[in-house]
Coordinates of C-alpha atoms and ligand atoms in Angstrom, one line a residue:
M1 CA -31.2 -18.7 -13.2
F2 CA -29.4 -15.6 -14.4
K3 CA -27.2 -13.7 -12.0
S4 CA -26.1 -10.1 -12.2
A5 CA -24.1 -7.8 -9.9
F6 CA -22.4 -4.5 -9.5
I7 CA -18.9 -4.9 -8.1
T8 CA -16.8 -2.0 -6.9
I9 CA -13.1 -2.5 -7.1
L10 CA -11.4 -0.8 -4.2
G11 CA -7.8 -0.4 -3.2
L12 CA -4.8 1.9 -2.6
P13 CA -3.1 3.5 -5.6
N14 CA -1.0 1.0 -7.6
A15 CA -2.5 -2.2 -6.0
G16 CA -3.3 -3.4 -9.5
K17 CA -7.1 -2.6 -9.7
S18 CA -7.1 -1.6 -13.3
T19 CA -4.7 -4.4 -14.3
F20 CA -7.1 -6.8 -12.6
L21 CA -10.1 -5.4 -14.5
N22 CA -8.3 -5.9 -17.8
A23 CA -7.4 -9.4 -16.9
V24 CA -11.0 -10.2 -16.1
L25 CA -12.2 -8.8 -19.4
G26 CA -9.3 -10.1 -21.4
E27 CA -9.0 -6.7 -23.0
D28 CA -7.0 -3.6 -22.2
L29 CA -10.1 -1.5 -21.6
V30 CA -8.7 0.6 -18.8
I31 CA -5.4 2.2 -18.5
T32 CA -2.7 1.1 -16.1
N33 CA 0.7 2.5 -15.1
P34 CA 3.3 2.2 -12.4
K35 CA 2.6 5.9 -11.5
A36 CA 0.0 6.3 -8.7
Q37 CA -3.3 8.1 -9.5
T38 CA -3.5 6.8 -13.1
T39 CA -7.2 6.2 -12.8
R40 CA -9.2 9.4 -12.2
H41 CA -12.8 8.4 -12.9
R42 CA -15.0 5.5 -12.0
I43 CA -15.1 3.4 -15.1
K44 CA -17.3 0.4 -15.6
G45 CA -16.1 -2.9 -17.3
I46 CA -18.7 -5.6 -18.0
L47 CA -18.0 -9.3 -17.9
N48 CA -20.6 -11.3 -19.8
D49 CA -21.3 -15.0 -19.6
E50 CA -24.2 -17.3 -20.5
N51 CA -25.3 -17.4 -16.9
Y52 CA -24.2 -14.1 -15.4
Q53 CA -23.2 -10.5 -15.9
L54 CA -20.7 -8.9 -13.6
V55 CA -20.4 -5.1 -13.9
F56 CA -17.1 -4.0 -12.4
S57 CA -16.4 -0.4 -11.4
D58 CA -12.7 0.5 -11.5
T59 CA -12.1 3.4 -9.1
P60 CA -9.2 5.8 -8.4
G61 CA -7.0 4.5 -5.5
I62 CA -7.9 5.7 -2.0
I63 CA -5.9 8.7 -0.9
K64 CA -6.3 10.1 2.6
E65 CA -5.3 13.7 2.1
S66 CA -6.1 15.4 -1.1
A67 CA -4.0 18.3 -2.4
Y68 CA -6.2 19.3 -5.3
K69 CA -9.9 19.6 -6.0
L70 CA -9.3 17.0 -8.6
Q71 CA -8.4 14.5 -5.9
D72 CA -11.5 15.4 -3.9
A73 CA -13.6 14.6 -6.9
M74 CA -11.7 11.3 -7.4
M75 CA -12.6 10.3 -3.8
G76 CA -16.2 11.3 -4.4
A77 CA -16.2 8.8 -7.3
V78 CA -15.0 6.1 -4.9
N79 CA -17.7 6.7 -2.3
E80 CA -20.4 6.9 -4.9
S81 CA -19.5 3.6 -6.3
L82 CA -19.6 2.0 -2.9
E83 CA -23.2 3.0 -2.4
D84 CA -24.8 0.9 -5.2
A85 CA -22.4 -2.1 -5.0
D86 CA -23.7 -5.7 -4.6
A87 CA -20.2 -6.7 -3.7
V88 CA -16.9 -5.0 -3.1
L89 CA -13.7 -6.4 -4.4
L90 CA -10.8 -5.1 -2.4
I91 CA -7.4 -5.4 -4.1
L92 CA -4.4 -5.5 -1.7
D93 CA -0.9 -5.4 -2.8
G94 CA 0.3 -8.9 -1.7
Q95 CA 3.6 -7.6 -0.6
Y96 CA 2.5 -5.0 2.0
S97 CA -1.0 -5.4 3.2
K98 CA -1.5 -2.0 4.6
V99 CA -4.9 -3.0 6.0
E100 CA -5.2 -0.2 8.5
E101 CA -5.6 2.2 5.6
F102 CA -9.1 0.8 5.1
E103 CA -10.3 1.3 8.7
A104 CA -12.6 4.2 7.6
Y105 CA -14.0 2.1 4.7
K106 CA -14.9 -0.9 6.7
N107 CA -18.1 0.7 8.0
K108 CA -19.0 2.0 4.6
I109 CA -19.1 -1.5 3.1
N110 CA -22.6 -3.0 3.6
C111 CA -22.3 -5.9 1.2
P112 CA -20.2 -9.0 0.7
L113 CA -16.5 -8.4 0.5
V114 CA -14.1 -10.4 -1.6
I115 CA -10.4 -9.7 -1.2
A116 CA -7.6 -10.3 -3.8
M117 CA -4.0 -10.4 -2.4
N118 CA -2.6 -9.3 -5.7
K119 CA 1.0 -9.4 -7.1
A120 CA 1.3 -13.0 -5.7
D121 CA 3.9 -13.5 -8.5
L122 CA 6.3 -11.1 -6.6
V123 CA 6.0 -13.0 -3.3
A124 CA 8.8 -15.5 -2.7
D125 CA 7.8 -16.6 0.7
Q126 CA 4.6 -18.7 0.4
E127 CA 4.3 -19.3 4.1
K128 CA 4.3 -15.6 4.8
L129 CA 1.7 -15.1 2.1
Q130 CA -0.5 -17.6 3.8
E131 CA 0.0 -15.9 7.2
D132 CA -0.9 -12.6 5.6
I133 CA -4.0 -14.1 4.1
N134 CA -5.1 -15.3 7.5
K135 CA -4.5 -11.9 9.0
V136 CA -6.5 -10.2 6.3
K137 CA -9.4 -12.7 6.9
D138 CA -9.4 -11.8 10.6
Y139 CA -9.2 -8.1 10.1
F140 CA -12.0 -7.8 7.5
G141 CA -14.1 -10.7 8.9
T142 CA -14.4 -12.5 5.5
E143 CA -13.3 -15.9 4.4
M144 CA -13.2 -14.8 0.8
V145 CA -9.5 -13.9 0.5
F146 CA -7.5 -15.2 -2.4
A147 CA -3.9 -14.9 -3.6
V148 CA -3.9 -13.7 -7.2
S149 CA -1.7 -12.2 -9.9
A150 CA -3.6 -9.9 -12.2
K151 CA -0.5 -9.4 -14.4
E152 CA 0.2 -13.2 -14.8
N153 CA -3.6 -14.0 -14.9
F154 CA -3.2 -16.3 -11.9
N155 CA -6.4 -17.1 -10.0
V156 CA -8.4 -14.3 -11.6
D157 CA -11.0 -16.9 -12.3
G158 CA -11.0 -17.8 -8.6
I159 CA -12.2 -14.3 -7.8
V160 CA -14.8 -14.3 -10.6
N161 CA -16.2 -17.6 -9.2
A162 CA -16.4 -16.2 -5.7
L163 CA -18.2 -13.1 -7.1
V164 CA -20.6 -15.1 -9.2
N165 CA -21.5 -17.2 -6.1
I166 CA -22.6 -14.2 -4.1
A167 CA -24.2 -12.4 -7.1
P168 CA -28.0 -12.0 -6.7
E169 CA -30.4 -13.5 -9.2
H170 CA -31.2 -10.6 -11.6
P171 CA -31.5 -10.0 -15.3
A172 CA -28.5 -8.4 -17.1
F173 CA -28.2 -4.7 -16.4
Y174 CA -26.4 -3.9 -19.7
D175 CA -26.4 -5.1 -23.3
K176 CA -24.8 -8.6 -23.2
D177 CA -22.4 -7.7 -26.1
S178 CA -20.8 -4.7 -24.5
I179 CA -17.7 -4.6 -22.3
S180 CA -18.1 -1.1 -21.1
D181 CA -20.7 1.6 -20.6
E182 CA -18.2 4.2 -21.5
N183 CA -18.2 5.8 -25.0
V184 CA -15.3 5.2 -27.3
R185 CA -14.3 8.9 -27.2
F186 CA -13.7 8.7 -23.5
L187 CA -11.8 5.4 -23.8
V188 CA -9.6 6.9 -26.5
S189 CA -8.8 10.0 -24.5
E190 CA -7.7 7.7 -21.7
M191 CA -5.5 5.7 -24.0
I192 CA -3.8 9.0 -25.1
R193 CA -3.3 9.9 -21.4
E194 CA -1.8 6.5 -20.8
Q195 CA 0.8 7.1 -23.4
I196 CA 1.5 10.5 -21.8
L197 CA 2.0 8.8 -18.5
T198 CA 4.6 6.5 -20.1
Q199 CA 6.5 9.1 -22.1
F200 CA 6.7 12.1 -19.9
K201 CA 8.2 12.6 -16.4
K202 CA 7.7 14.7 -13.3
E203 CA 4.6 16.8 -13.1
I204 CA 3.4 16.4 -16.7
P205 CA 1.4 13.1 -16.2
Y206 CA -0.5 14.7 -13.3
S207 CA -1.1 18.0 -15.1
V208 CA -2.7 16.8 -18.3
E209 CA -6.2 16.2 -19.3
V210 CA -7.1 14.8 -22.7
H211 CA -10.3 15.6 -24.6
V212 CA -11.4 14.0 -27.9
T213 CA -13.0 16.9 -29.8
E214 CA -14.0 15.0 -32.9
Y215 CA -14.4 11.3 -33.8
N216 CA -15.4 10.5 -37.3
E217 CA -16.1 6.8 -38.0
K218 CA -15.2 6.1 -41.6
E219 CA -15.3 2.8 -43.5
K220 CA -11.5 2.2 -43.7
L221 CA -10.3 4.3 -40.8
D222 CA -11.5 6.3 -37.8
E223 CA -10.5 10.0 -37.8
I224 CA -9.8 11.3 -34.3
Y225 CA -9.0 14.8 -33.2
A226 CA -7.9 15.3 -29.6
T227 CA -6.7 18.2 -27.4
V228 CA -4.2 17.7 -24.6
F229 CA -4.7 20.3 -21.9
V230 CA -1.8 21.3 -19.7
E231 CA -1.6 23.8 -16.8
R232 CA 1.2 26.1 -17.8
D233 CA 3.0 27.5 -20.9
S234 CA 6.2 25.7 -19.8
Q235 CA 4.4 22.4 -19.9
R236 CA 3.2 23.1 -23.4
G237 CA 6.8 23.4 -24.5
I238 CA 7.7 20.1 -22.9
M239 CA 4.8 18.4 -24.6
L240 CA 5.8 19.7 -28.0
G241 CA 9.5 18.8 -27.6
R242 CA 12.3 19.9 -29.8
G243 CA 11.0 20.6 -33.2
G244 CA 7.7 19.0 -32.2
S245 CA 9.4 15.6 -31.7
A246 CA 7.7 14.8 -28.4
I247 CA 4.1 15.3 -29.6
K248 CA 5.0 13.4 -32.8
N249 CA 6.1 10.4 -30.8
L250 CA 3.1 10.7 -28.5
G251 CA 0.8 10.7 -31.6
I252 CA 2.4 7.6 -33.0
A253 CA 2.3 5.6 -29.7
S254 CA -1.3 6.7 -29.0
R255 CA -2.4 5.8 -32.5
K256 CA -1.0 2.3 -32.1
R257 CA -2.7 1.8 -28.8
I258 CA -6.0 2.9 -30.1
E259 CA -5.7 0.8 -33.2
D260 CA -5.0 -2.3 -31.1
F261 CA -8.1 -1.6 -29.0
I262 CA -10.6 -0.7 -31.7
K263 CA -9.1 -3.2 -34.2
K264 CA -9.2 -0.7 -37.0
K265 CA -6.9 1.9 -38.6
V266 CA -6.8 5.3 -37.1
F267 CA -5.9 8.8 -38.2
L268 CA -5.0 10.8 -35.0
S269 CA -4.4 14.5 -34.8
L270 CA -3.2 16.0 -31.4
S271 CA -3.1 19.6 -30.4
I272 CA -2.0 21.2 -27.1
K273 CA -3.8 23.9 -25.1
V274 CA -3.0 25.6 -21.8
K275 CA -5.8 25.8 -19.2
K276 CA -4.2 27.5 -16.3
D277 CA -4.4 25.5 -13.0
W278 CA -7.3 23.4 -14.2
R279 CA -6.9 20.9 -11.4
K280 CA -7.9 23.6 -8.8
D281 CA -10.7 25.1 -10.8
D282 CA -14.3 23.9 -10.2
Q283 CA -15.5 25.1 -13.6
Q284 CA -12.7 23.3 -15.4
L285 CA -13.3 20.1 -13.4
Q286 CA -17.0 20.3 -14.4
Y287 CA -16.0 20.7 -18.0
F288 CA -13.8 17.7 -17.9
G289 CA -16.6 15.7 -16.2
Y290 CA -15.1 15.2 -12.7
I291 CA -17.8 17.1 -10.9
K292 CA -21.5 17.0 -11.8
K293 CA -23.2 20.1 -12.9
Ligands
GDP1 N1 4.2 -8.0 -10.6 C1 2.9 -7.6 -10.7 N2 2.6 -6.4 -11.1 C2 1.3 -6.0 -11.1 C3 0.3 -6.9 -10.9 N3 -0.9 -6.2 -11.1 C4 -0.6 -5.0 -11.4 N4 0.8 -4.8 -11.5 C5 1.5 -3.6 -11.8 O1 1.3 -2.6 -10.8 C6 1.2 -1.3 -11.4 C7 -0.1 -0.6 -11.0 O2 -1.1 -1.2 -11.7 P1 -2.5 -0.5 -11.9 O3 -3.4 -1.6 -12.4 O4 -2.4 0.7 -12.7 O5 -2.9 -0.1 -10.4 P2 -4.2 0.7 -9.9 O6 -3.6 2.0 -9.5 O7 -4.6 -0.1 -8.6 O8 -5.2 0.7 -10.9 C8 1.4 -1.5 -12.9 O9 2.8 -1.3 -13.2 C9 1.0 -3.0 -13.1 O10 1.7 -3.5 -14.2 C10 0.6 -8.3 -10.5 O11 -0.2 -9.1 -10.3 N5 1.9 -8.6 -10.5
MG2 MG1 -6.2 2.2 -11.8

């Protein structure tokens, strides 16, 4: 009997949703970062086993009040992925279980709920952790609450077991060899954005969008051309750095990250373009794939 399920990963920014998905897959498929709002789209990651296929949707963290149209679109992606879920995996930050933030979502979840109390590695007081787990069980009315550490790969398999148990009997939804339904271009653009989040400060990480304009697969190496869009001229200057040093370092770090992932040599060329206030502009958000046409 083969089981298959769509699982939506839900949680506040920074709870460790993307880290959890990577731990499940054993690959750094999705990008993670200490900065909130790293994940902007719903991204699927697929776990394949002889007896089951779990299709996880990583989602942007829940934010109550959005300041930009970009954030509206991000919350749209969250709601959309709740609609077709067979199960919801809620990831809470084990340290502060801000459960009341999910009040509005409790009614929207019409399927089994599994909860991970993540970052258990940071919790010193085990008794307190157990108390918190019990409170979470009461609040959400589910027994399926587990202490895990996505970063240390502790009890990630416990969550997978719980999800397999509740997965319906169904043939695989996707090719059993693939770990994502996303194309390589998109994943590569995300990896470049991940390096931008690491290397740049202040508003830059929130103001950039990365687009792969050309991807040529060659025998020995893949040739990739990407454009980094920023919102203002001043940001273009920061991205370039003195004598082009910043963009050069970004190129080197991004190339390494992509090579690790695709397990092949890469030639990467980056350029920078200004798209004024793209985060507030419907047309631009459409172009970047945040809103459907
Ligand atoms: N100590 C610890 N840190 C974690 C754990 N899981 C995630 N993190 C860190 O928390 C931050 C946010 O993680 P991320 O997966 O991007 O969160 P997301 O916004 O929910 O997708 C990153 O710096 C992760 O390394 C964990 O189990 N333990
Ligand atoms: Mg994330």
